[in-house]
Amino acid sequence: MLKTPKTKRIALVGMMGSGKTKVAKNIAKWLGWNFIDTDEIIEKKMGMTIKEIFKKIGEKYFRELEKQVLKEVLEIENCVISTGGGMILFDINRELLKKKAKTYFLEASIDTLKSRLDISNRPLLLNEDVSKVLLKIWKERERFYKEFESIETDGLSVNEDSMKVILKFLESETEEDSNDFEAFNLFHPIRFGLGRLKKYIENVLEKNDEVFFIVSKRVHKLISEYFKDHSKLIVEDGEQLKNFDELKYLYDFLLKHHASRNSTIIGVGGGTVTDVVGFVAATFKRGCKVVFIPTTLLAQVDAAIGGKNAVNFGKVKNIVGTFKMPNDVYIDPSLTLSMDDGRFEEGLVEALKMTVIEGEKFELFENIESDEIRRVDFLYKITEFSALKKLEIVEKDPYDRNVRRFLNFGHTIGHAFESTYSITHGQAVAIGMIAETKIGVELKITDEKLLEKLRNILKKIISLPKVRTTDEVINKILNDKKNTGQKINMVIPKTFGDLKIKSFTIDELEKLIKWEN
Ligand SMILES: NC(=O)c1ccc[n+]([C@@H]2O[C@H](COP(=O)([O-])OP(=O)(O)OC[C@H]3O[C@@H](n4cnc5c(N)ncnc54)[C@H](O)[C@@H]3O)[C@@H](O)[C@H]2O)c1
């Protein structure tokens, strides 16, 4: 769990356009700390813009003010400070930044800086050759910036830059911490840690002779230093990875490197990577050891847990698969901070679903504000809860015959919406959860308060699209059962922690699902 950090401040330095302000705002929000911008404080103090101070009073005066403000803000605890680009020009400022904060240099190429700068807000650059000006400034300042730990930001999004800083910060916080990871050993082990990935990988390498990493390309771009000297295959993740042509590359890689049944294959990435790596580990030489380091929220709360894996065949998703329990799963919730909003929300919906199934921890979602959903402490709690609960369910029903079917809550109706509208899987499951709960309310099975609470929470954690239950949606729900006269099973929650599987005839369901969102 996130302990009280020893370092009370994070500061960012870097050229104009390096993204200091946006990244600092993200980090402050995610740690629950205050955001401070030294330029903003100076402008407020003086009642003038920086440009006006330069013009009317002069740069020398501004630099003195800057020193004074830095000294003041470096006394404030639990804050993330975005510094002015020239702050590092003075020895006294650099010394203070090193002594009083964890300071990171956001590094970017001149082209990246130029592309990120809004020239209209920078009158000094308006009629200039921007690249030339930036290069000149860079040459003057490079040696000063490089006194600080560098975070490469080229080609990355603001969320990705922010995650890299947080990971480095958490890593530095745990450097001397000798405690082991928070580990749980149920049906298969799961470990949780924050900023301990490096240590975890060292641990696995120490305990196993032949280790092969299969890493998502996008994730590798963010944390390549962890896999530098190891046998690795970098894969383009996403649904297209889960097909037989792609599997061949993985088997080829293992064969080429003489992997054996004693080898450990480590899958690093989202659910598509853990599914494929699980499948390969189950089948290569009739099974070798497998470890997952899930990096999406969905994979941390769901896909990497429970030993089920599958690949797609033809047009059918997850139709060929195996059950193979991982030998270990390492979850660091801070790794997911770099995700885009849509995919991130999907993971949140799955975690929320788990609280409904278990009837516990629902208040975590009730108490969180929509701009706090990437809070590291919140993420830690929901991933820990969801992953362990999923494992408990799997332990009770390893082969999907009983309670594990509750995990389908929201999916029967959700899938039909997903294949009708261009909406995300998370949005579809959210709609499905509301729709299936609503059916329960109409049948007087479900506590109405549950529906109201679910709606309020989903509004906070995901942008729900305006969709309708058209004939096409209804047909999709009923389709495969229509010809056989089979009944349709659906998970209906009575209240938190009390769900049932109810069978409907086609006629019954047709009447019930006519509703508008
Ligand atoms: N086996 C199971 O029990 C189980 C359960 C649920 C889902 N699944 C499977 O999981 C898959 C979906 O998982 P997913 O949503 O993780 O998909 P994914 O693996 O395609 O990842 C989604 C996207 O996130 C990116 N990404 C991964 N880690 C990131 C990070 N740290 N920062 C930024 N971007 C990152 C990926 O590059 C990708 O573009 C589906 O194929 C589904 O069938 C399996």
Coordinates of C-alpha atoms and ligand atoms in Angstrom, one line a residue:
M1 CA 0.0 0.0 0.0
L2 CA 1.1 3.6 -0.5
K3 CA 2.9 4.5 2.7
T4 CA 3.5 8.1 3.7
P5 CA 6.2 9.2 1.3
K6 CA 9.5 10.2 2.8
T7 CA 9.9 12.9 0.2
K8 CA 7.3 15.6 0.5
R9 CA 7.6 17.3 -2.8
I10 CA 8.1 16.6 -6.5
A11 CA 9.4 19.3 -8.8
L12 CA 9.7 19.3 -12.6
V13 CA 12.2 21.2 -14.6
G14 CA 12.5 21.4 -18.4
M15 CA 12.4 23.6 -21.4
M16 CA 9.2 25.5 -22.5
G17 CA 6.9 23.1 -24.2
S18 CA 8.2 20.1 -22.2
G19 CA 4.8 19.7 -20.6
K20 CA 5.8 20.6 -17.0
T21 CA 2.5 22.2 -16.1
K22 CA 0.2 19.5 -17.5
V23 CA 2.3 16.7 -16.1
A24 CA 2.6 18.3 -12.6
K25 CA -1.2 18.8 -12.5
N26 CA -1.7 15.2 -13.3
I27 CA 0.7 14.0 -10.7
A28 CA -0.7 16.3 -8.0
K29 CA -4.2 15.0 -8.7
W30 CA -3.1 11.3 -8.7
L31 CA -1.2 11.6 -5.5
G32 CA -3.8 13.8 -3.8
W33 CA -1.2 16.6 -3.5
N34 CA -1.3 20.3 -4.3
F35 CA -0.2 21.7 -7.6
I36 CA 2.1 24.7 -7.6
D37 CA 3.3 26.7 -10.6
T38 CA 6.1 29.1 -9.7
D39 CA 5.4 31.4 -12.7
E40 CA 1.7 31.6 -11.7
I41 CA 2.7 32.6 -8.1
I42 CA 5.0 35.3 -9.4
E43 CA 2.3 36.7 -11.7
K44 CA -0.2 36.7 -8.8
K45 CA 2.3 38.4 -6.5
M46 CA 3.1 41.1 -9.0
G47 CA -0.4 41.4 -10.6
M48 CA 1.3 41.3 -14.0
T49 CA 2.1 38.6 -16.6
I50 CA 5.7 37.3 -16.9
K51 CA 5.9 39.1 -20.2
E52 CA 5.0 42.4 -18.5
I53 CA 7.4 41.9 -15.6
F54 CA 10.2 41.3 -18.2
K55 CA 9.3 44.4 -20.1
K56 CA 8.5 46.8 -17.3
I57 CA 10.9 45.8 -14.5
G58 CA 13.4 43.6 -16.3
E59 CA 14.6 40.0 -16.2
K60 CA 17.0 40.5 -13.3
Y61 CA 14.2 41.5 -11.0
F62 CA 12.1 38.5 -12.2
R63 CA 15.0 36.1 -11.5
E64 CA 15.3 37.4 -8.0
L65 CA 11.6 37.0 -7.4
E66 CA 11.8 33.5 -8.9
K67 CA 14.5 32.5 -6.3
Q68 CA 12.4 33.9 -3.5
V69 CA 9.3 32.0 -4.6
L70 CA 11.1 28.8 -5.1
K71 CA 12.5 29.0 -1.6
E72 CA 9.0 29.6 -0.2
V73 CA 7.3 26.8 -2.1
L74 CA 10.0 24.3 -1.2
E75 CA 8.8 24.6 2.4
I76 CA 5.3 23.5 1.5
E77 CA 4.6 19.7 2.0
N78 CA 2.8 17.3 -0.3
C79 CA 3.0 19.4 -3.4
V80 CA 4.1 19.0 -7.1
I81 CA 5.9 22.1 -8.4
S82 CA 6.1 23.1 -12.0
T83 CA 9.1 25.5 -12.4
G84 CA 9.7 28.2 -14.9
G85 CA 12.1 27.2 -17.7
G86 CA 15.0 29.3 -16.6
M87 CA 14.8 28.3 -12.9
I88 CA 17.8 26.0 -13.3
L89 CA 20.1 28.8 -14.5
F90 CA 21.1 29.6 -10.9
D91 CA 23.2 27.3 -8.7
I92 CA 21.2 28.2 -5.6
N93 CA 18.0 27.1 -7.2
R94 CA 19.4 23.8 -8.4
E95 CA 20.9 23.1 -5.0
L96 CA 17.5 23.8 -3.3
L97 CA 15.6 21.7 -5.9
K98 CA 18.0 18.7 -5.2
K99 CA 17.8 19.1 -1.4
K100 CA 14.2 19.8 -0.8
A101 CA 12.4 17.9 -3.5
K102 CA 12.6 14.9 -5.9
T103 CA 13.2 16.8 -9.1
Y104 CA 12.8 15.4 -12.6
F105 CA 13.9 16.8 -15.9
L106 CA 11.2 16.4 -18.6
E107 CA 13.4 15.8 -21.7
A108 CA 12.1 16.3 -25.2
S109 CA 13.7 16.9 -28.6
I110 CA 13.4 20.3 -30.2
D111 CA 10.8 19.0 -32.7
T112 CA 8.7 17.7 -29.8
L113 CA 9.0 21.0 -27.9
K114 CA 8.0 22.9 -31.0
S115 CA 5.0 20.7 -31.6
R116 CA 3.8 21.1 -28.1
L117 CA 4.2 24.9 -27.9
D118 CA 1.2 27.1 -28.4
I119 CA 3.1 30.0 -30.2
S120 CA 0.1 32.3 -29.9
N121 CA 0.7 32.4 -26.1
R122 CA 4.4 33.0 -26.5
P123 CA 4.8 36.5 -28.1
L124 CA 8.5 36.2 -27.8
L125 CA 8.5 33.4 -30.3
L126 CA 5.9 34.9 -32.7
N127 CA 8.1 36.2 -35.4
E128 CA 11.0 34.0 -34.8
D129 CA 12.4 30.7 -36.2
V130 CA 11.1 28.7 -33.2
S131 CA 13.5 25.8 -33.7
K132 CA 16.5 28.1 -33.8
V133 CA 15.4 29.9 -30.6
L134 CA 14.7 26.7 -28.8
L135 CA 18.1 25.2 -29.8
K136 CA 19.9 28.3 -28.6
I137 CA 18.2 28.1 -25.2
W138 CA 18.8 24.4 -25.0
K139 CA 22.5 24.8 -25.6
E140 CA 22.7 27.3 -22.8
R141 CA 20.8 25.2 -20.4
E142 CA 21.4 21.6 -21.3
R143 CA 24.2 21.0 -18.7
F144 CA 22.0 22.4 -15.9
Y145 CA 18.9 20.3 -16.8
K146 CA 21.0 17.2 -17.0
E147 CA 22.0 17.5 -13.3
F148 CA 18.5 16.0 -12.6
E149 CA 17.1 12.6 -13.3
S150 CA 15.8 12.7 -16.9
I151 CA 12.3 11.4 -18.0
E152 CA 12.2 10.9 -21.8
T153 CA 9.0 12.3 -23.2
D154 CA 9.3 12.1 -27.0
G155 CA 6.3 10.6 -28.6
L156 CA 4.5 10.1 -25.4
S157 CA 1.1 11.5 -24.2
V158 CA 0.7 13.6 -21.0
N159 CA -0.7 10.6 -19.1
E160 CA 2.3 8.5 -20.2
D161 CA 4.8 11.2 -19.2
S162 CA 3.0 11.6 -15.8
M163 CA 3.0 7.8 -15.2
K164 CA 6.8 7.7 -15.9
V165 CA 7.4 10.4 -13.3
I166 CA 5.2 8.7 -10.7
L167 CA 6.8 5.4 -11.2
K168 CA 10.3 6.8 -10.8
F169 CA 9.1 8.7 -7.7
L170 CA 7.5 5.6 -6.1
E171 CA 10.6 3.6 -7.0
S172 CA 12.9 6.1 -5.2
E173 CA 10.6 5.9 -2.2
T174 CA 10.9 2.2 -1.9
E175 CA 14.7 2.0 -2.6
E176 CA 15.7 1.3 0.9
D177 CA 12.5 -0.4 1.9
S178 CA 13.3 -4.0 2.6
N179 CA 9.8 -5.3 3.2
D180 CA 8.6 -7.8 0.8
F181 CA 5.7 -7.2 -1.6
E182 CA 2.2 -7.5 -0.3
A183 CA 1.6 -11.1 -1.4
F184 CA -1.5 -13.3 -1.3
N185 CA -1.4 -16.9 -2.0
L186 CA -4.8 -18.3 -2.8
F187 CA -5.4 -20.4 -5.9
H188 CA -2.4 -18.8 -7.5
P189 CA -0.1 -16.1 -6.0
I190 CA -0.8 -12.4 -6.5
R191 CA 1.6 -9.7 -5.4
F192 CA 0.9 -6.0 -5.1
G193 CA 3.5 -3.2 -5.1
L194 CA 3.9 0.4 -6.0
G195 CA 7.1 1.4 -7.9
R196 CA 8.6 -2.0 -7.2
L197 CA 8.6 -3.5 -10.7
K198 CA 12.4 -3.3 -11.0
K199 CA 12.8 -5.2 -7.7
Y200 CA 10.2 -7.7 -8.7
I201 CA 11.8 -8.5 -12.0
E202 CA 15.2 -8.9 -10.3
N203 CA 13.5 -11.3 -7.9
V204 CA 12.1 -13.5 -10.7
L205 CA 15.4 -13.5 -12.5
E206 CA 17.2 -14.6 -9.4
K207 CA 14.8 -17.5 -8.8
N208 CA 14.5 -18.8 -12.3
D209 CA 17.1 -19.8 -14.8
E210 CA 15.5 -19.3 -18.2
V211 CA 13.3 -16.3 -18.3
F212 CA 11.6 -14.9 -21.5
F213 CA 9.7 -11.6 -21.6
I214 CA 6.8 -11.0 -24.0
V215 CA 6.1 -7.3 -23.8
S216 CA 3.5 -5.1 -25.3
K217 CA 5.2 -2.6 -27.6
R218 CA 3.4 0.4 -26.1
V219 CA 4.3 -0.7 -22.6
H220 CA 7.9 -1.3 -23.7
K221 CA 8.1 2.2 -24.9
L222 CA 7.3 3.4 -21.4
I223 CA 9.4 1.1 -19.3
S224 CA 12.0 -0.3 -21.6
E225 CA 14.8 0.0 -19.1
Y226 CA 13.4 -2.9 -17.1
F227 CA 13.9 -5.3 -20.0
K228 CA 17.2 -4.0 -21.4
D229 CA 19.4 -7.0 -21.0
H230 CA 16.9 -9.8 -21.1
S231 CA 15.5 -12.2 -23.8
K232 CA 12.4 -10.5 -25.0
L233 CA 9.9 -10.4 -27.7
I234 CA 8.0 -7.1 -28.2
V235 CA 4.5 -7.6 -29.6
E236 CA 1.9 -5.3 -31.0
D237 CA -0.9 -5.9 -28.6
G238 CA -4.7 -5.5 -29.1
E239 CA -7.3 -8.1 -30.3
Q240 CA -5.3 -8.9 -33.5
L241 CA -2.6 -10.5 -31.3
K242 CA -5.0 -13.2 -30.2
N243 CA -4.9 -15.1 -33.4
F244 CA -3.1 -18.2 -34.7
D245 CA -0.8 -16.3 -37.1
E246 CA 0.5 -14.2 -34.2
L247 CA 0.9 -17.3 -32.0
K248 CA 3.4 -18.7 -34.5
Y249 CA 5.8 -15.8 -33.8
L250 CA 5.7 -16.5 -30.1
Y251 CA 6.3 -20.2 -30.5
D252 CA 9.1 -19.4 -33.0
F253 CA 10.7 -17.0 -30.5
L254 CA 10.6 -19.6 -27.7
L255 CA 12.0 -22.3 -30.0
K256 CA 14.8 -20.1 -31.3
H257 CA 15.8 -19.4 -27.7
H258 CA 15.7 -23.1 -26.7
A259 CA 12.9 -22.5 -24.1
S260 CA 12.1 -25.6 -22.1
R261 CA 9.4 -26.8 -19.7
N262 CA 11.5 -25.2 -17.0
S263 CA 11.4 -21.8 -18.6
T264 CA 9.4 -19.0 -17.2
I265 CA 7.5 -16.8 -19.7
I266 CA 6.6 -13.4 -18.4
G267 CA 3.8 -11.6 -20.1
V268 CA 3.8 -7.8 -19.7
G269 CA 0.9 -5.9 -21.1
G270 CA -2.9 -5.7 -21.1
G271 CA -5.4 -8.6 -21.3
T272 CA -4.6 -9.5 -24.9
V273 CA -1.0 -10.1 -23.9
T274 CA -1.8 -12.0 -20.8
D275 CA -4.4 -14.1 -22.7
V276 CA -1.9 -15.0 -25.5
V277 CA 1.0 -15.6 -23.2
G278 CA -1.1 -17.8 -20.9
F279 CA -2.2 -19.8 -23.9
V280 CA 1.3 -20.2 -25.2
A281 CA 2.7 -21.1 -21.8
A282 CA -0.1 -23.7 -21.5
T283 CA 0.7 -25.3 -24.8
F284 CA 4.4 -24.9 -25.5
K285 CA 6.1 -28.2 -24.7
R286 CA 2.8 -29.1 -23.0
G287 CA 3.2 -26.3 -20.5
C288 CA 5.9 -24.1 -19.0
K289 CA 5.9 -21.6 -16.1
V290 CA 4.1 -18.3 -16.6
V291 CA 4.1 -15.0 -14.8
F292 CA 1.9 -12.0 -15.6
I293 CA 2.7 -8.4 -15.1
P294 CA -0.6 -6.8 -16.2
T295 CA -0.4 -3.2 -17.2
T296 CA -4.0 -2.2 -18.0
L297 CA -6.7 -1.8 -15.3
L298 CA -8.8 -4.4 -16.9
A299 CA -6.0 -6.9 -16.9
Q300 CA -5.1 -6.1 -13.3
V301 CA -8.7 -6.5 -12.0
D302 CA -9.7 -9.3 -14.3
A303 CA -7.9 -10.7 -17.3
A304 CA -4.6 -11.7 -15.6
I305 CA -6.4 -13.4 -12.7
G306 CA -7.8 -16.8 -12.5
G307 CA -6.0 -18.9 -15.1
K308 CA -8.4 -18.6 -18.0
N309 CA -6.9 -17.7 -21.3
A310 CA -8.1 -17.8 -24.9
V311 CA -7.4 -16.7 -28.4
N312 CA -9.8 -15.9 -31.2
F313 CA -10.5 -18.1 -34.2
G314 CA -12.2 -17.0 -37.4
K315 CA -14.7 -14.4 -36.3
V316 CA -15.3 -15.9 -32.9
K317 CA -13.7 -14.3 -29.9
N318 CA -12.1 -16.4 -27.2
I319 CA -13.2 -19.6 -28.7
V320 CA -9.9 -21.6 -28.3
G321 CA -8.3 -21.6 -24.9
T322 CA -6.9 -23.4 -21.9
F323 CA -7.1 -23.2 -18.1
K324 CA -3.6 -22.6 -16.8
M325 CA -2.9 -21.0 -13.4
P326 CA -0.1 -18.4 -13.5
N327 CA 2.9 -19.2 -11.3
D328 CA 2.8 -15.5 -10.2
V329 CA 1.0 -12.2 -10.9
Y330 CA 2.6 -8.9 -10.0
I331 CA 0.2 -5.9 -9.9
D332 CA 1.5 -2.3 -9.8
P333 CA -1.6 -0.1 -10.1
S334 CA 0.6 2.9 -10.9
L335 CA 1.5 1.3 -14.2
T336 CA -2.1 1.9 -15.4
L337 CA -1.9 5.7 -15.0
S338 CA -0.6 6.1 -18.5
M339 CA -3.7 4.6 -20.1
D340 CA -6.1 6.5 -22.3
D341 CA -9.4 7.4 -20.7
G342 CA -11.6 5.0 -22.6
R343 CA -9.6 1.9 -21.8
F344 CA -9.1 3.0 -18.3
E345 CA -12.9 3.4 -17.7
E346 CA -13.4 -0.2 -18.9
G347 CA -11.3 -1.4 -16.0
L348 CA -13.2 0.8 -13.5
V349 CA -16.5 -0.7 -14.7
E350 CA -15.1 -4.2 -14.1
A351 CA -13.9 -3.3 -10.6
L352 CA -17.3 -1.7 -9.9
K353 CA -19.0 -4.9 -11.0
M354 CA -16.9 -6.9 -8.6
T355 CA -18.1 -4.7 -5.7
V356 CA -21.8 -5.4 -6.7
I357 CA -21.1 -9.2 -6.9
E358 CA -19.3 -9.3 -3.5
G359 CA -21.4 -6.6 -1.8
E360 CA -18.3 -5.1 -0.3
K361 CA -16.2 -2.0 -0.9
F362 CA -19.0 -0.4 -2.9
E363 CA -18.4 2.8 -0.9
L364 CA -15.0 3.2 -2.4
F365 CA -16.8 4.2 -5.6
E366 CA -19.5 6.1 -3.8
N367 CA -16.9 8.3 -2.0
I368 CA -14.7 9.1 -5.0
E369 CA -15.2 12.2 -7.1
S370 CA -15.0 11.9 -10.8
D371 CA -11.7 13.9 -11.0
E372 CA -10.1 11.6 -8.4
I373 CA -10.5 8.3 -10.2
R374 CA -6.8 8.0 -11.0
R375 CA -5.8 8.6 -7.4
V376 CA -3.1 6.1 -6.7
D377 CA -4.5 5.1 -3.3
F378 CA -7.9 4.5 -4.8
L379 CA -6.5 2.4 -7.6
Y380 CA -4.5 0.4 -5.2
K381 CA -7.6 -0.4 -3.1
I382 CA -9.8 -1.3 -6.1
T383 CA -7.2 -3.5 -7.8
E384 CA -6.4 -5.3 -4.6
F385 CA -10.1 -5.9 -3.8
S386 CA -11.1 -6.9 -7.3
A387 CA -8.2 -9.1 -8.1
L388 CA -8.4 -11.0 -4.8
K389 CA -12.2 -11.4 -5.0
K390 CA -11.9 -12.7 -8.6
L391 CA -9.4 -15.2 -7.3
E392 CA -11.7 -16.2 -4.5
I393 CA -14.5 -16.8 -7.0
V394 CA -12.2 -18.8 -9.3
E395 CA -11.1 -20.9 -6.3
K396 CA -14.7 -21.8 -5.6
D397 CA -15.5 -22.5 -9.3
P398 CA -12.3 -23.0 -11.3
Y399 CA -14.0 -24.4 -14.4
D400 CA -16.7 -21.8 -14.8
R401 CA -19.7 -23.9 -13.9
N402 CA -21.1 -22.0 -10.9
V403 CA -20.5 -18.7 -9.1
R404 CA -18.0 -17.6 -11.7
R405 CA -20.9 -17.1 -14.0
F406 CA -21.9 -14.0 -11.9
L407 CA -18.9 -12.3 -13.5
N408 CA -21.1 -12.1 -16.5
F409 CA -23.2 -9.4 -14.8
G410 CA -23.9 -6.7 -17.4
H411 CA -22.4 -8.7 -20.3
T412 CA -25.5 -10.5 -21.8
I413 CA -27.1 -7.2 -22.7
G414 CA -23.8 -5.3 -22.9
H415 CA -22.4 -7.5 -25.7
A416 CA -25.5 -6.8 -27.9
F417 CA -25.0 -3.0 -27.5
E418 CA -21.3 -3.3 -28.1
S419 CA -21.9 -5.0 -31.5
T420 CA -24.6 -2.6 -32.5
Y421 CA -23.2 0.8 -31.7
S422 CA -19.6 2.0 -31.9
I423 CA -19.1 2.2 -28.2
T424 CA -16.4 0.8 -25.9
H425 CA -16.6 -2.5 -24.1
G426 CA -16.7 -0.6 -20.8
Q427 CA -19.6 1.6 -21.9
A428 CA -21.4 -1.6 -23.2
V429 CA -20.9 -3.4 -19.9
A430 CA -22.0 -0.3 -17.9
I431 CA -25.2 -0.1 -20.0
G432 CA -25.6 -3.8 -19.6
M433 CA -25.3 -3.6 -15.8
I434 CA -28.0 -0.8 -15.6
A435 CA -30.2 -2.7 -18.0
E436 CA -30.0 -6.0 -16.2
T437 CA -30.5 -4.3 -12.9
K438 CA -33.5 -2.5 -14.3
I439 CA -35.1 -5.8 -15.4
G440 CA -34.6 -7.0 -11.8
V441 CA -36.4 -3.9 -10.5
E442 CA -39.3 -4.4 -13.0
L443 CA -39.7 -8.0 -11.8
K444 CA -39.5 -6.8 -8.2
I445 CA -36.4 -8.9 -7.6
T446 CA -34.0 -6.0 -7.2
D447 CA -33.7 -3.4 -4.5
E448 CA -34.4 -0.1 -6.3
K449 CA -31.7 1.6 -4.4
L450 CA -29.1 -0.5 -6.1
L451 CA -30.2 0.8 -9.5
E452 CA -30.0 4.4 -8.3
K453 CA -26.6 3.9 -6.8
L454 CA -25.2 2.1 -9.8
R455 CA -26.5 4.9 -12.1
N456 CA -24.9 7.6 -10.0
I457 CA -21.5 5.9 -9.8
L458 CA -21.4 5.0 -13.5
K459 CA -22.1 8.6 -14.3
K460 CA -19.0 9.5 -12.4
I461 CA -16.6 6.9 -13.8
I462 CA -17.6 6.6 -17.4
S463 CA -19.1 8.7 -20.1
L464 CA -22.3 6.9 -21.0
P465 CA -23.4 7.2 -24.6
K466 CA -27.0 7.9 -25.6
V467 CA -28.2 4.6 -27.0
R468 CA -31.5 2.9 -27.4
T469 CA -32.7 -0.7 -27.3
T470 CA -33.4 -1.0 -31.0
D471 CA -34.9 -4.1 -32.7
E472 CA -31.3 -4.9 -33.8
V473 CA -30.1 -4.9 -30.2
I474 CA -33.0 -7.1 -29.1
N475 CA -32.4 -9.5 -32.0
K476 CA -28.7 -9.8 -31.0
I477 CA -29.6 -10.7 -27.5
L478 CA -32.1 -13.3 -28.6
N479 CA -30.5 -14.4 -31.8
D480 CA -28.6 -17.6 -31.0
K481 CA -31.4 -18.9 -28.9
K482 CA -34.4 -18.1 -31.2
N483 CA -34.1 -21.1 -33.4
T484 CA -33.5 -23.6 -30.6
G485 CA -36.2 -22.3 -28.3
Q486 CA -33.6 -22.2 -25.5
K487 CA -34.0 -19.9 -22.6
I488 CA -31.7 -17.0 -22.0
N489 CA -29.7 -16.8 -18.7
M490 CA -29.0 -13.5 -17.2
V491 CA -27.3 -12.3 -14.0
I492 CA -29.8 -10.3 -12.0
P493 CA -28.6 -8.6 -8.8
K494 CA -31.1 -8.6 -5.9
T495 CA -28.9 -6.3 -3.9
F496 CA -25.2 -5.9 -3.2
G497 CA -23.6 -9.3 -2.8
D498 CA -26.7 -11.2 -3.6
L499 CA -27.1 -12.1 -7.3
K500 CA -29.0 -14.8 -9.1
I501 CA -29.0 -16.3 -12.5
K502 CA -32.5 -16.1 -13.9
S503 CA -33.7 -17.9 -17.0
F504 CA -36.0 -16.0 -19.4
T505 CA -38.1 -17.2 -22.3
I506 CA -37.6 -15.1 -25.4
D507 CA -41.1 -13.6 -25.1
E508 CA -40.5 -12.6 -21.5
L509 CA -37.2 -10.9 -22.3
E510 CA -38.5 -9.2 -25.4
K511 CA -41.0 -7.2 -23.3
L512 CA -38.5 -6.5 -20.5
I513 CA -35.6 -5.0 -22.4
K514 CA -37.6 -2.4 -24.3
W515 CA -36.2 0.7 -22.5
E516 CA -34.3 3.8 -23.3
N517 CA -31.1 4.9 -21.6
Ligands
LIG1 N1 -8.8 -14.4 -19.5 C1 -9.7 -13.7 -18.9 O1 -10.1 -14.1 -17.8 C2 -10.1 -12.4 -19.4 C3 -10.9 -11.6 -18.7 C4 -11.3 -10.3 -19.2 C5 -10.8 -9.9 -20.5 N2 -10.0 -10.7 -21.2 C6 -9.4 -10.3 -22.5 O2 -8.6 -9.2 -22.3 C7 -8.6 -8.4 -23.5 C8 -8.8 -7.0 -23.2 O3 -7.8 -6.5 -22.3 P1 -7.2 -5.1 -22.3 O4 -8.3 -4.1 -22.3 O5 -6.2 -5.0 -21.3 O6 -6.7 -5.0 -23.8 P2 -5.3 -4.7 -24.5 O7 -4.3 -5.7 -24.1 O8 -5.6 -4.7 -26.0 O9 -4.9 -3.3 -24.0 C9 -5.6 -2.2 -24.3 C10 -4.8 -1.0 -24.8 O10 -4.0 -0.5 -23.7 C11 -2.6 -0.4 -24.1 N3 -1.9 -0.5 -22.9 C12 -1.5 -1.6 -22.2 N4 -0.9 -1.2 -21.0 C13 -0.8 0.1 -21.0 C14 -0.3 1.1 -20.1 N5 0.2 0.8 -19.0 N6 -0.4 2.4 -20.5 C15 -1.0 2.8 -21.6 N7 -1.5 1.9 -22.5 C16 -1.4 0.6 -22.2 C17 -2.4 -1.4 -25.1 O11 -1.3 -1.1 -25.9 C18 -3.7 -1.5 -25.9 O12 -3.7 -0.5 -26.9 C19 -9.7 -9.0 -24.4 O13 -9.0 -9.7 -25.4 C20 -10.5 -9.9 -23.5 O14 -11.0 -11.0 -24.1 C21 -9.6 -12.0 -20.7

